[in-house]
Amino acid sequence: MRCMRKAWSILPEEWKPILAEHGLRPFRADQILHALYREWITDWDQATTLPKDFRETLKKEFPLTSAETLDVSSSADGTKKLLLGFDDGEAVETVLIPATGRFTQCISTQVGCAMGCAFCASGAKGVVRSLTADEIVAEYLAGRREGEITNIVVMGMGEPFMNYDETLRALKLINAGKGPNLGARHITLSTCGVVPGFARLASEGMQFELSVSLHAPNDELRSQLMPVNRRWPIDELLEACADYTRATKRIITFEYTVIKGVNDSRACAEELARQVKRVPMAKVNLIPLSPVSHRPDFKTPDEQTLMMFLDVLMKNRVQTMLRRSRGKDADAACGQLRLRRIGG
Ligand code: SAH
């Protein structure tokens, strides 16, 4: 049975067998890959090295997914947010973050998010649907039109481990040598702690980086902030993290969003240090909370508190970085991406 496949969901090595399956000449695969990932076509008609009738077949059998830029917001710090619309009227946000020698794209994997973390705008209205691999690739390609992407962080809207197959397919495609060829170590996945995802990712044998959103050092507090903790509490999560680092020999970075008066005490810092040390090769990124409109009671901690928190972790020999989220004035910072409906 032949079925229509979206071109941007097909891994480079799959093109030859798929063309053969469709009764098409496999040698066209290299020309197709050249058009897609060297000429960066957005419409098969632009692939002028291919015969016209073949282009018509490609249009029918292997359509190119459109991700139309519906809106652009720019921050004073150079961060840019694009609102991208898909054919069914759903939309996601992607953020482009320039830095010296780097141009990072923050990618969304779902329209909205089901995880419901209290401090995050992306989950405030639940999830509408997951993106397909070709939509995630189209999102990357939309970002790429803004400049050469050097790094991807899967830290936009959605929980990548709740859309595991499509997310991994997209990242493998973006990483593929005959595709966009972005190095795996330049691609970071971030999860709120969906435990089954860790063993699956370890078994892929890919060199992607992994971040884990922790945000609280004990179950009582973490379950209040992150409903996912009721399903997979801290002990289970840290065990999965430790297994992951042992199996892959790769580090895990714990993200800790610091919220004033909620998880910013000295006792929290000390408990966090103890927890993190249960995982070999773990690092911590502290991120001061970005304000979100649905939770005006959550505030950014002051500098003194952040320095105290950092100091406790360092004294406990936990490798820690204090990160400043970019793009706040464009609602493009961590946790500020939110669901937008087009036309209503
Ligand atoms: N679902 C994945 C991917 C989202 S990454 C995950 O949870 O890891 C987005 C990161 O920003 C996560 O670490 C998230 O917890 C953090 N974040 C969410 N809301 C935030 C806020 N208001 N301020 C700072 N960071 C926030």
Short mmCIF file of C-alpha atoms in Angstrom, two decimals, residues 39-156:
data_model
loop_
_atom_site.label_atom_id
_atom_site.label_comp_id
_atom_site.label_asym_id
_atom_site.label_seq_id
_atom_site.Cartn_x
_atom_site.Cartn_y
_atom_site.Cartn_z
CA GLU A 39 19.09 24.67 -1.80
CA TRP A 40 16.58 24.79 1.09
CA ILE A 41 13.55 24.84 -1.19
CA THR A 42 10.15 25.59 0.36
CA ASP A 43 8.15 24.54 -2.70
CA TRP A 44 8.88 21.63 -5.08
CA ASP A 45 8.60 24.06 -8.01
CA GLN A 46 11.86 25.60 -6.81
CA ALA A 47 13.66 22.29 -7.45
CA THR A 48 14.39 23.23 -11.04
CA THR A 49 17.05 20.53 -11.52
CA LEU A 50 14.25 17.96 -11.38
CA PRO A 51 12.01 17.28 -14.40
CA LYS A 52 8.63 19.03 -14.27
CA ASP A 53 6.50 15.89 -14.24
CA PHE A 54 8.62 14.46 -11.43
CA ARG A 55 8.10 17.67 -9.44
CA GLU A 56 4.35 17.22 -9.89
CA THR A 57 4.62 13.67 -8.50
CA LEU A 58 6.64 14.93 -5.53
CA LYS A 59 4.03 17.58 -4.81
CA LYS A 60 1.32 14.94 -4.67
CA GLU A 61 3.16 12.15 -2.88
CA PHE A 62 5.61 14.04 -0.65
CA PRO A 63 4.19 17.47 0.19
CA LEU A 64 6.29 20.13 1.89
CA THR A 65 4.76 21.21 5.19
CA SER A 66 4.07 24.89 5.51
CA ALA A 67 4.86 26.81 8.68
CA GLU A 68 3.83 30.33 7.90
CA THR A 69 5.25 33.21 9.93
CA LEU A 70 2.14 34.96 11.24
CA ASP A 71 3.78 37.32 13.67
CA VAL A 72 7.25 38.44 14.76
CA SER A 73 8.10 40.00 18.13
CA SER A 74 11.55 41.39 18.76
CA SER A 75 13.22 42.03 22.09
CA ALA A 76 15.67 44.84 22.79
CA ASP A 77 18.33 42.18 23.52
CA GLY A 78 18.10 40.82 19.94
CA THR A 79 15.90 37.83 20.78
CA LYS A 80 13.20 37.28 18.21
CA LYS A 81 10.00 35.26 18.54
CA LEU A 82 8.11 33.91 15.54
CA LEU A 83 4.50 32.75 15.61
CA LEU A 84 4.19 29.93 13.07
CA GLY A 85 0.87 28.75 11.69
CA PHE A 86 0.14 25.28 10.31
CA ASP A 87 -2.47 24.20 7.76
CA ASP A 88 -5.12 23.31 10.37
CA GLY A 89 -5.01 26.79 11.89
CA GLU A 90 -2.97 25.81 14.96
CA ALA A 91 0.18 27.75 15.76
CA VAL A 92 3.33 27.53 17.88
CA GLU A 93 6.01 29.95 18.91
CA THR A 94 9.73 29.54 18.26
CA VAL A 95 12.44 31.81 19.68
CA LEU A 96 15.73 32.83 18.07
CA ILE A 97 18.47 33.86 20.45
CA PRO A 98 21.66 35.45 19.10
CA ALA A 99 24.85 35.39 21.20
CA THR A 100 28.55 35.70 20.42
CA GLY A 101 29.41 32.87 18.05
CA ARG A 102 26.00 31.28 18.51
CA PHE A 103 22.52 31.49 17.10
CA THR A 104 20.21 29.33 19.20
CA GLN A 105 16.69 28.32 18.27
CA CYS A 106 14.22 27.32 20.97
CA ILE A 107 11.77 24.85 19.47
CA SER A 108 8.21 23.86 20.42
CA THR A 109 7.04 20.26 20.11
CA GLN A 110 3.35 20.63 21.01
CA VAL A 111 0.57 23.19 20.61
CA GLY A 112 0.19 24.08 24.29
CA CYS A 113 1.30 21.63 26.96
CA ALA A 114 -0.46 19.05 29.13
CA MET A 115 1.99 19.09 32.03
CA GLY A 116 0.46 22.03 33.89
CA CYS A 117 3.55 23.34 35.74
CA ALA A 118 2.25 26.17 37.92
CA PHE A 119 4.81 28.79 36.83
CA CYS A 120 4.71 28.12 33.06
CA ALA A 121 2.42 29.93 30.60
CA SER A 122 2.73 27.16 27.98
CA GLY A 123 0.59 24.80 30.04
CA ALA A 124 -1.92 27.33 31.33
CA LYS A 125 -4.53 26.26 28.78
CA GLY A 126 -3.63 22.61 28.33
CA VAL A 127 -2.52 20.88 25.16
CA VAL A 128 -4.30 21.03 21.81
CA ARG A 129 -2.18 18.54 19.90
CA SER A 130 1.36 17.34 19.32
CA LEU A 131 3.40 18.49 16.35
CA THR A 132 4.38 15.94 13.73
CA ALA A 133 8.05 15.47 12.81
CA ASP A 134 7.64 17.40 9.56
CA GLU A 135 6.05 20.31 11.43
CA ILE A 136 8.98 20.41 13.86
CA VAL A 137 11.40 20.35 10.92
CA ALA A 138 9.37 23.11 9.20
CA GLU A 139 9.65 25.10 12.45
CA TYR A 140 13.45 24.69 12.38
CA LEU A 141 13.54 25.69 8.70
CA ALA A 142 11.52 28.84 9.48
CA GLY A 143 14.12 29.66 12.14
CA ARG A 144 16.95 28.92 9.74
CA ARG A 145 15.66 31.58 7.37
CA GLU A 146 16.52 34.11 10.11
CA GLY A 147 20.17 33.03 10.13
CA GLU A 148 22.46 30.00 10.41
CA ILE A 149 21.26 28.06 13.45
CA THR A 150 24.20 26.77 15.54
CA ASN A 151 22.20 25.28 18.44
CA ILE A 152 18.73 23.96 19.11
CA VAL A 153 17.13 23.76 22.52
CA VAL A 154 13.87 21.82 22.72
CA MET A 155 12.63 24.19 25.40
CA GLY A 156 9.66 25.81 23.72
#
